[in-house]
Structure formats: structure tokens, C-alpha cells
Amino acid sequence: ETGVTQTPRHLVMGMTNKKSLKCEQHLGHNAMYWYKQSAKKPLELMFVYNFKEQTENNSVPSRFSPECPNSSHLFLHLHTLQPEDSALYLCASSQVTSYYEQYFGPGTRLTVT
Amino acid sequence: AQTVTQSQPEMSVQEAETVTLSCTYDTSESDYYLFWYKQPPSRQMILVIRQEAYKQQNATENRFSVNFQKAAKSFSLKISDSQLGDAAMYFCAYRSGSEKLVFGKGTKLTVNP
């Protein structure tokens, strides 16, 4: 596969469930990102990882827990979510030196019931 | 804080015609980057075009071009010879230095056959 892939593409979970979103990039990039996309709102940056180290956390609630085991993989662990967390979660990657040009995955459509 | 405003929630264009999507931004920086991203329905977000603020020449990519007015803080996207495949959400985005990408709320473009 090429580019940035995300699994699952759709996820429905209850408020007491624990689930994980996975992102993988095949571009040789060193930076990875999680974004939240809600209807009629700008994309919200959640987390940034550079060379596996978290460099940004935009005041994201602790019920979202990121993990970056290596430069190619990024996870978002979810637990005790709220209905307002329902959204499209996008993963992106970039070369650190070309920080501005980000390549996006197709997203995971999350519904919290 | 930097903000990006897309004043047109929705736009429509006839196939083969030209359409212009508006974007304004607010910044006190002199050096920054501007981008237009395209997000087709249920498909990945992709970079359409980018502009470096220090460049006076407007960026062009095939049928896509921008009108960058630095003093007015305006960055519009022109799509010429519109095609059905151009139908998508278009997001304007801004970045300065190592700061995060800031996105507008998007403009939904419909292309009518």
C-alpha cells in the first residue's frame, strides 16, 4: 500500500467501550498527526509526533490517548468517550523538514452511542 | 492567534466554467505558507496548491491557480474548466514557521453537468 492508511474506516462504540484507531504511513515521513473533523467546524489538531516523540497536545481530553511506537505507525486509544466525540478522525504525516506539506489518510468515521 | 476564514460555505459551478473560492486570514507574521486542500466525498484530503508568502508570483497547478493578495490577507482559489471530479470540500489553511496548520471551515463545491 502507498500513502497514509487508517483502520478501521468506520467505528461505532458505546460510551463505556475501549477501542483503538490505527494509522500507518508508507511515505518515509518522520512526523505524524491526529486531527478531529466535525461538521461545520475547522479541522482541529489533536496531537503531533516528531520522530516518535509527542511534540504537541492541544488540550485534548485524557479519554484520547495517542501512541507512536515508530515513525510509521500512530494509534489513538479511545475510552469512555462522549457522544460529542463523534467525528471523522484524520491521520496525517509529513517530512519533518517539510513540516508544512502534510499527507492525509482517509479517516475513521467514529460514532459514539 | 491566526485565523482562517472561508466566507462561502457552499458554491456551485457549471461543468467547464470557472469558479473562485475565497479565503482570508489574519496574521501578524510576514513569512508564512498558505494552502488549499481538497476533500472529495468519502475520500482522502489532498493538497491542491500552496503559496509561500515571500513569493509575489501566484502559484499555479494545471487548472488550479491562486490570487494571493498579501496586503489584503486574501488567498482565493480559481478553478478553470471545472470538471465533475472537482466536486469536493475545499479547505484553506495557513502555517507560519513551526506553528501548526490552521484550517478554515471549508467550502463545499458542487459541479453541475
PDB file of C-alpha atoms in Angstrom:
ATOM      1  CA  GLU A   1       0.000   0.000   0.000  1.00  0.00           C
ATOM      2  CA  THR A   2       1.060   3.565  -0.504  1.00  0.00           C
ATOM      3  CA  GLY A   3       0.370   6.825   1.245  1.00  0.00           C
ATOM      4  CA  VAL A   4      -1.373   7.015   4.574  1.00  0.00           C
ATOM      5  CA  THR A   5      -3.814   4.305   5.609  1.00  0.00           C
ATOM      6  CA  GLN A   6      -6.230   4.228   8.506  1.00  0.00           C
ATOM      7  CA  THR A   7      -8.203   1.429  10.096  1.00  0.00           C
ATOM      8  CA  PRO A   8     -10.982   0.944  10.776  1.00  0.00           C
ATOM      9  CA  ARG A   9     -12.761   3.224   8.329  1.00  0.00           C
ATOM     10  CA  HIS A  10     -15.933   3.204  10.424  1.00  0.00           C
ATOM     11  CA  LEU A  11     -16.381   2.581  14.131  1.00  0.00           C
ATOM     12  CA  VAL A  12     -19.424   2.597  16.357  1.00  0.00           C
ATOM     13  CA  MET A  13     -18.766   2.350  20.061  1.00  0.00           C
ATOM     14  CA  GLY A  14     -20.609   2.761  23.296  1.00  0.00           C
ATOM     15  CA  MET A  15     -19.565   5.242  25.906  1.00  0.00           C
ATOM     16  CA  THR A  16     -18.028   2.540  28.091  1.00  0.00           C
ATOM     17  CA  ASN A  17     -16.064   0.790  25.342  1.00  0.00           C
ATOM     18  CA  LYS A  18     -12.367   0.870  24.683  1.00  0.00           C
ATOM     19  CA  LYS A  19     -11.192   0.931  21.089  1.00  0.00           C
ATOM     20  CA  SER A  20      -8.157   1.984  19.103  1.00  0.00           C
ATOM     21  CA  LEU A  21      -7.666   3.732  15.798  1.00  0.00           C
ATOM     22  CA  LYS A  22      -4.643   2.844  13.719  1.00  0.00           C
ATOM     23  CA  CYS A  23      -2.707   4.894  11.201  1.00  0.00           C
ATOM     24  CA  GLU A  24       0.189   3.779   9.048  1.00  0.00           C
ATOM     25  CA  GLN A  25       2.231   5.824   6.623  1.00  0.00           C
ATOM     26  CA  HIS A  26       4.301   4.361   3.803  1.00  0.00           C
ATOM     27  CA  LEU A  27       5.995   7.601   2.786  1.00  0.00           C
ATOM     28  CA  GLY A  28       9.119   7.517   4.914  1.00  0.00           C
ATOM     29  CA  HIS A  29       7.961  10.517   6.903  1.00  0.00           C
ATOM     30  CA  ASN A  30       9.043  11.341  10.425  1.00  0.00           C
ATOM     31  CA  ALA A  31       6.115  13.387  11.698  1.00  0.00           C
ATOM     32  CA  MET A  32       2.564  12.174  12.270  1.00  0.00           C
ATOM     33  CA  TYR A  33      -0.607  13.944  13.344  1.00  0.00           C
ATOM     34  CA  TRP A  34      -4.120  13.285  14.606  1.00  0.00           C
ATOM     35  CA  TYR A  35      -6.908  15.648  13.626  1.00  0.00           C
ATOM     36  CA  LYS A  36     -10.587  15.741  14.536  1.00  0.00           C
ATOM     37  CA  GLN A  37     -13.015  16.841  11.844  1.00  0.00           C
ATOM     38  CA  SER A  38     -16.515  17.760  12.962  1.00  0.00           C
ATOM     39  CA  ALA A  39     -19.293  19.057  10.780  1.00  0.00           C
ATOM     40  CA  LYS A  40     -19.171  22.796  10.125  1.00  0.00           C
ATOM     41  CA  LYS A  41     -16.027  23.278  12.190  1.00  0.00           C
ATOM     42  CA  PRO A  42     -12.409  23.716  11.154  1.00  0.00           C
ATOM     43  CA  LEU A  43     -10.095  20.757  11.464  1.00  0.00           C
ATOM     44  CA  GLU A  44      -8.792  20.514  14.992  1.00  0.00           C
ATOM     45  CA  LEU A  45      -5.226  19.379  15.515  1.00  0.00           C
ATOM     46  CA  MET A  46      -5.088  16.954  18.411  1.00  0.00           C
ATOM     47  CA  PHE A  47      -1.563  15.543  18.611  1.00  0.00           C
ATOM     48  CA  VAL A  48       1.771  15.841  16.825  1.00  0.00           C
ATOM     49  CA  TYR A  49       4.618  13.347  16.904  1.00  0.00           C
ATOM     50  CA  ASN A  50       8.107  14.011  15.567  1.00  0.00           C
ATOM     51  CA  PHE A  51      10.449  11.017  15.455  1.00  0.00           C
ATOM     52  CA  LYS A  52       8.101   9.113  17.791  1.00  0.00           C
ATOM     53  CA  GLU A  53       8.131  11.884  20.376  1.00  0.00           C
ATOM     54  CA  GLN A  54       4.956  13.783  21.154  1.00  0.00           C
ATOM     55  CA  THR A  55       5.590  17.447  20.490  1.00  0.00           C
ATOM     56  CA  GLU A  56       2.093  18.834  20.685  1.00  0.00           C
ATOM     57  CA  ASN A  57      -1.073  18.094  22.603  1.00  0.00           C
ATOM     58  CA  ASN A  58      -3.781  20.637  22.003  1.00  0.00           C
ATOM     59  CA  SER A  59      -5.572  20.294  25.322  1.00  0.00           C
ATOM     60  CA  VAL A  60      -7.136  17.028  24.268  1.00  0.00           C
ATOM     61  CA  PRO A  61      -9.170  15.225  26.969  1.00  0.00           C
ATOM     62  CA  SER A  62      -7.416  12.273  28.556  1.00  0.00           C
ATOM     63  CA  ARG A  63     -10.035   9.893  27.176  1.00  0.00           C
ATOM     64  CA  PHE A  64      -7.979  10.164  23.969  1.00  0.00           C
ATOM     65  CA  SER A  65      -4.576   8.565  24.366  1.00  0.00           C
ATOM     66  CA  PRO A  66      -2.103   8.577  21.455  1.00  0.00           C
ATOM     67  CA  GLU A  67       0.711   6.137  20.913  1.00  0.00           C
ATOM     68  CA  CYS A  68       3.519   6.284  18.360  1.00  0.00           C
ATOM     69  CA  PRO A  69       5.714   3.162  18.540  1.00  0.00           C
ATOM     70  CA  ASN A  70       7.723   4.145  15.466  1.00  0.00           C
ATOM     71  CA  SER A  71       7.735   6.765  12.743  1.00  0.00           C
ATOM     72  CA  SER A  72       5.413   4.717  10.538  1.00  0.00           C
ATOM     73  CA  HIS A  73       2.632   3.903  12.985  1.00  0.00           C
ATOM     74  CA  LEU A  74       0.310   6.009  15.071  1.00  0.00           C
ATOM     75  CA  PHE A  75      -2.528   4.899  17.292  1.00  0.00           C
ATOM     76  CA  LEU A  76      -5.323   6.700  19.052  1.00  0.00           C
ATOM     77  CA  HIS A  77      -6.685   4.787  22.020  1.00  0.00           C
ATOM     78  CA  LEU A  78     -10.230   5.661  22.977  1.00  0.00           C
ATOM     79  CA  HIS A  79     -12.037   5.041  26.257  1.00  0.00           C
ATOM     80  CA  THR A  80     -15.166   6.344  27.947  1.00  0.00           C
ATOM     81  CA  LEU A  81     -15.943   8.656  25.073  1.00  0.00           C
ATOM     82  CA  GLN A  82     -18.837  11.092  24.910  1.00  0.00           C
ATOM     83  CA  PRO A  83     -21.388  11.477  22.107  1.00  0.00           C
ATOM     84  CA  GLU A  84     -19.798  14.819  21.175  1.00  0.00           C
ATOM     85  CA  ASP A  85     -16.634  12.916  20.309  1.00  0.00           C
ATOM     86  CA  SER A  86     -18.394  11.518  17.252  1.00  0.00           C
ATOM     87  CA  ALA A  87     -16.463  12.847  14.256  1.00  0.00           C
ATOM     88  CA  LEU A  88     -14.089  11.958  11.465  1.00  0.00           C
ATOM     89  CA  TYR A  89     -10.607  11.349  12.824  1.00  0.00           C
ATOM     90  CA  LEU A  90      -7.870  12.052  10.337  1.00  0.00           C
ATOM     91  CA  CYS A  91      -4.274  10.970  10.483  1.00  0.00           C
ATOM     92  CA  ALA A  92      -1.587  12.817   8.537  1.00  0.00           C
ATOM     93  CA  SER A  93       2.162  12.607   8.070  1.00  0.00           C
ATOM     94  CA  SER A  94       4.966  14.793   6.782  1.00  0.00           C
ATOM     95  CA  GLN A  95       8.706  15.008   6.481  1.00  0.00           C
ATOM     96  CA  VAL A  96       9.987  16.959   9.437  1.00  0.00           C
ATOM     97  CA  THR A  97      11.957  19.202   7.144  1.00  0.00           C
ATOM     98  CA  SER A  98       8.848  19.780   5.037  1.00  0.00           C
ATOM     99  CA  TYR A  99       6.628  20.156   8.046  1.00  0.00           C
ATOM    100  CA  TYR A 100       4.067  22.143   6.149  1.00  0.00           C
ATOM    101  CA  GLU A 101       3.177  19.602   3.480  1.00  0.00           C
ATOM    102  CA  GLN A 102       1.012  17.037   5.177  1.00  0.00           C
ATOM    103  CA  TYR A 103      -0.418  13.922   3.587  1.00  0.00           C
ATOM    104  CA  PHE A 104      -3.730  12.742   4.953  1.00  0.00           C
ATOM    105  CA  GLY A 105      -5.292   9.336   5.436  1.00  0.00           C
ATOM    106  CA  PRO A 106      -8.929   8.597   4.553  1.00  0.00           C
ATOM    107  CA  GLY A 107     -10.063   8.954   8.146  1.00  0.00           C
ATOM    108  CA  THR A 108     -12.050   6.885  10.621  1.00  0.00           C
ATOM    109  CA  ARG A 109     -15.700   7.832  10.986  1.00  0.00           C
ATOM    110  CA  LEU A 110     -16.394   7.425  14.707  1.00  0.00           C
ATOM    111  CA  THR A 111     -19.876   7.294  16.185  1.00  0.00           C
ATOM    112  CA  VAL A 112     -20.276   7.220  19.948  1.00  0.00           C
ATOM    113  CA  THR A 113     -23.650   5.950  21.127  1.00  0.00           C
TER     114      THR A 113
ATOM    115  CA  ALA B   1      -3.969  33.734  17.194  1.00  0.00           C
ATOM    116  CA  GLN B   2      -4.037  33.167  13.484  1.00  0.00           C
ATOM    117  CA  THR B   3      -7.442  32.571  11.944  1.00  0.00           C
ATOM    118  CA  VAL B   4      -8.575  31.488   8.513  1.00  0.00           C
ATOM    119  CA  THR B   5     -11.983  32.481   7.186  1.00  0.00           C
ATOM    120  CA  GLN B   6     -13.813  30.938   4.268  1.00  0.00           C
ATOM    121  CA  SER B   7     -16.924  33.031   3.807  1.00  0.00           C
ATOM    122  CA  GLN B   8     -18.631  30.733   1.301  1.00  0.00           C
ATOM    123  CA  PRO B   9     -19.991  27.581   2.935  1.00  0.00           C
ATOM    124  CA  GLU B  10     -21.193  26.333  -0.452  1.00  0.00           C
ATOM    125  CA  MET B  11     -20.528  27.161  -4.080  1.00  0.00           C
ATOM    126  CA  SER B  12     -21.683  25.693  -7.352  1.00  0.00           C
ATOM    127  CA  VAL B  13     -20.339  25.874 -10.882  1.00  0.00           C
ATOM    128  CA  GLN B  14     -21.310  24.525 -14.263  1.00  0.00           C
ATOM    129  CA  GLU B  15     -19.015  21.977 -15.813  1.00  0.00           C
ATOM    130  CA  ALA B  16     -16.312  23.648 -17.943  1.00  0.00           C
ATOM    131  CA  GLU B  17     -16.871  27.008 -16.248  1.00  0.00           C
ATOM    132  CA  THR B  18     -14.596  28.840 -13.829  1.00  0.00           C
ATOM    133  CA  VAL B  19     -15.189  29.279 -10.124  1.00  0.00           C
ATOM    134  CA  THR B  20     -13.330  31.187  -7.428  1.00  0.00           C
ATOM    135  CA  LEU B  21     -13.290  30.198  -3.779  1.00  0.00           C
ATOM    136  CA  SER B  22     -12.491  32.882  -1.226  1.00  0.00           C
ATOM    137  CA  CYS B  23     -10.190  32.744   1.764  1.00  0.00           C
ATOM    138  CA  THR B  24      -8.956  35.435   4.114  1.00  0.00           C
ATOM    139  CA  TYR B  25      -6.631  35.064   7.046  1.00  0.00           C
ATOM    140  CA  ASP B  26      -5.417  37.044   9.974  1.00  0.00           C
ATOM    141  CA  THR B  27      -1.764  37.134  10.958  1.00  0.00           C
ATOM    142  CA  SER B  28       0.932  39.486  12.158  1.00  0.00           C
ATOM    143  CA  GLU B  29       3.666  37.355  10.623  1.00  0.00           C
ATOM    144  CA  SER B  30       5.459  38.309   7.443  1.00  0.00           C
ATOM    145  CA  ASP B  31       6.672  34.856   6.452  1.00  0.00           C
ATOM    146  CA  TYR B  32       4.166  32.040   6.183  1.00  0.00           C
ATOM    147  CA  TYR B  33       2.622  29.445   3.895  1.00  0.00           C
ATOM    148  CA  LEU B  34      -0.889  29.149   2.552  1.00  0.00           C
ATOM    149  CA  PHE B  35      -2.563  26.047   1.188  1.00  0.00           C
ATOM    150  CA  TRP B  36      -5.685  24.780  -0.452  1.00  0.00           C
ATOM    151  CA  TYR B  37      -6.698  21.229   0.337  1.00  0.00           C
ATOM    152  CA  LYS B  38      -9.402  19.248  -1.426  1.00  0.00           C
ATOM    153  CA  GLN B  39     -11.505  16.594   0.313  1.00  0.00           C
ATOM    154  CA  PRO B  40     -13.776  14.659  -2.083  1.00  0.00           C
ATOM    155  CA  PRO B  41     -16.761  12.833  -0.589  1.00  0.00           C
ATOM    156  CA  SER B  42     -15.554   9.813   1.383  1.00  0.00           C
ATOM    157  CA  ARG B  43     -12.061  10.240   0.031  1.00  0.00           C
ATOM    158  CA  GLN B  44      -8.746  11.449   1.309  1.00  0.00           C
ATOM    159  CA  MET B  45      -7.815  15.065   1.702  1.00  0.00           C
ATOM    160  CA  ILE B  46      -5.156  16.056  -0.764  1.00  0.00           C
ATOM    161  CA  LEU B  47      -3.059  19.164  -1.238  1.00  0.00           C
ATOM    162  CA  VAL B  48      -4.148  21.153  -4.267  1.00  0.00           C
ATOM    163  CA  ILE B  49      -1.784  24.084  -4.206  1.00  0.00           C
ATOM    164  CA  ARG B  50       0.465  26.029  -1.865  1.00  0.00           C
ATOM    165  CA  GLN B  51       1.856  29.529  -1.788  1.00  0.00           C
ATOM    166  CA  GLU B  52       4.854  30.897   0.047  1.00  0.00           C
ATOM    167  CA  ALA B  53       4.167  34.401   1.325  1.00  0.00           C
ATOM    168  CA  TYR B  54       7.568  35.700   0.253  1.00  0.00           C
ATOM    169  CA  LYS B  55       6.812  34.847  -3.368  1.00  0.00           C
ATOM    170  CA  GLN B  56       4.993  37.532  -5.278  1.00  0.00           C
ATOM    171  CA  GLN B  57       4.094  35.243  -8.141  1.00  0.00           C
ATOM    172  CA  ASN B  58       0.790  33.444  -7.767  1.00  0.00           C
ATOM    173  CA  ALA B  59       1.056  29.662  -7.647  1.00  0.00           C
ATOM    174  CA  THR B  60      -0.485  27.619 -10.436  1.00  0.00           C
ATOM    175  CA  GLU B  61      -1.115  23.901 -10.776  1.00  0.00           C
ATOM    176  CA  ASN B  62      -2.753  22.979 -14.055  1.00  0.00           C
ATOM    177  CA  ARG B  63      -6.369  24.197 -13.822  1.00  0.00           C
ATOM    178  CA  PHE B  64      -5.900  25.496 -10.291  1.00  0.00           C
ATOM    179  CA  SER B  65      -4.445  28.908  -9.558  1.00  0.00           C
ATOM    180  CA  VAL B  66      -4.467  31.309  -6.669  1.00  0.00           C
ATOM    181  CA  ASN B  67      -4.842  35.035  -6.309  1.00  0.00           C
ATOM    182  CA  PHE B  68      -2.601  35.927  -3.387  1.00  0.00           C
ATOM    183  CA  GLN B  69      -3.054  39.440  -2.066  1.00  0.00           C
ATOM    184  CA  LYS B  70      -0.660  39.732   0.853  1.00  0.00           C
ATOM    185  CA  ALA B  71      -1.611  43.226   1.932  1.00  0.00           C
ATOM    186  CA  ALA B  72      -5.277  42.308   1.927  1.00  0.00           C
ATOM    187  CA  LYS B  73      -4.538  38.916   3.524  1.00  0.00           C
ATOM    188  CA  SER B  74      -6.540  37.223   0.850  1.00  0.00           C
ATOM    189  CA  PHE B  75      -5.861  33.886  -0.818  1.00  0.00           C
ATOM    190  CA  SER B  76      -8.511  32.816  -3.308  1.00  0.00           C
ATOM    191  CA  LEU B  77      -8.524  29.651  -5.396  1.00  0.00           C
ATOM    192  CA  LYS B  78      -9.585  29.710  -9.016  1.00  0.00           C
ATOM    193  CA  ILE B  79     -10.614  26.509 -10.732  1.00  0.00           C
ATOM    194  CA  SER B  80     -10.759  26.767 -14.505  1.00  0.00           C
ATOM    195  CA  ASP B  81     -12.589  24.401 -16.841  1.00  0.00           C
ATOM    196  CA  SER B  82     -14.362  22.788 -13.883  1.00  0.00           C
ATOM    197  CA  GLN B  83     -14.817  19.029 -14.012  1.00  0.00           C
ATOM    198  CA  LEU B  84     -17.217  16.733 -12.209  1.00  0.00           C
ATOM    199  CA  GLY B  85     -14.274  15.351 -10.268  1.00  0.00           C
ATOM    200  CA  ASP B  86     -13.632  18.772  -8.778  1.00  0.00           C
ATOM    201  CA  ALA B  87     -16.706  18.409  -6.580  1.00  0.00           C
ATOM    202  CA  ALA B  88     -15.429  18.337  -3.011  1.00  0.00           C
ATOM    203  CA  MET B  89     -14.905  20.282   0.177  1.00  0.00           C
ATOM    204  CA  TYR B  90     -12.104  22.770  -0.210  1.00  0.00           C
ATOM    205  CA  PHE B  91     -10.143  23.909   2.805  1.00  0.00           C
ATOM    206  CA  CYS B  92      -7.881  26.902   3.013  1.00  0.00           C
ATOM    207  CA  ALA B  93      -5.027  26.563   5.510  1.00  0.00           C
ATOM    208  CA  TYR B  94      -2.244  28.691   6.938  1.00  0.00           C
ATOM    209  CA  ARG B  95       1.045  27.952   8.616  1.00  0.00           C
ATOM    210  CA  SER B  96       3.835  30.145   9.939  1.00  0.00           C
ATOM    211  CA  GLY B  97       7.240  28.786  10.910  1.00  0.00           C
ATOM    212  CA  SER B  98       6.893  25.715  13.042  1.00  0.00           C
ATOM    213  CA  GLU B  99       3.379  26.590  14.065  1.00  0.00           C
ATOM    214  CA  LYS B 100       0.552  24.206  13.410  1.00  0.00           C
ATOM    215  CA  LEU B 101      -1.604  24.289  10.313  1.00  0.00           C
ATOM    216  CA  VAL B 102      -4.736  26.389  10.834  1.00  0.00           C
ATOM    217  CA  PHE B 103      -7.692  25.463   8.649  1.00  0.00           C
ATOM    218  CA  GLY B 104     -10.795  27.307   7.578  1.00  0.00           C
ATOM    219  CA  LYS B 105     -14.231  25.726   7.879  1.00  0.00           C
ATOM    220  CA  GLY B 106     -14.294  24.752   4.241  1.00  0.00           C
ATOM    221  CA  THR B 107     -16.327  25.448   1.122  1.00  0.00           C
ATOM    222  CA  LYS B 108     -18.436  22.732  -0.440  1.00  0.00           C
ATOM    223  CA  LEU B 109     -18.136  22.896  -4.217  1.00  0.00           C
ATOM    224  CA  THR B 110     -20.789  21.335  -6.413  1.00  0.00           C
ATOM    225  CA  VAL B 111     -20.146  20.881 -10.121  1.00  0.00           C
ATOM    226  CA  ASN B 112     -23.281  20.719 -12.244  1.00  0.00           C
ATOM    227  CA  PRO B 113     -23.206  18.763 -15.519  1.00  0.00           C
TER     228      PRO B 113
END
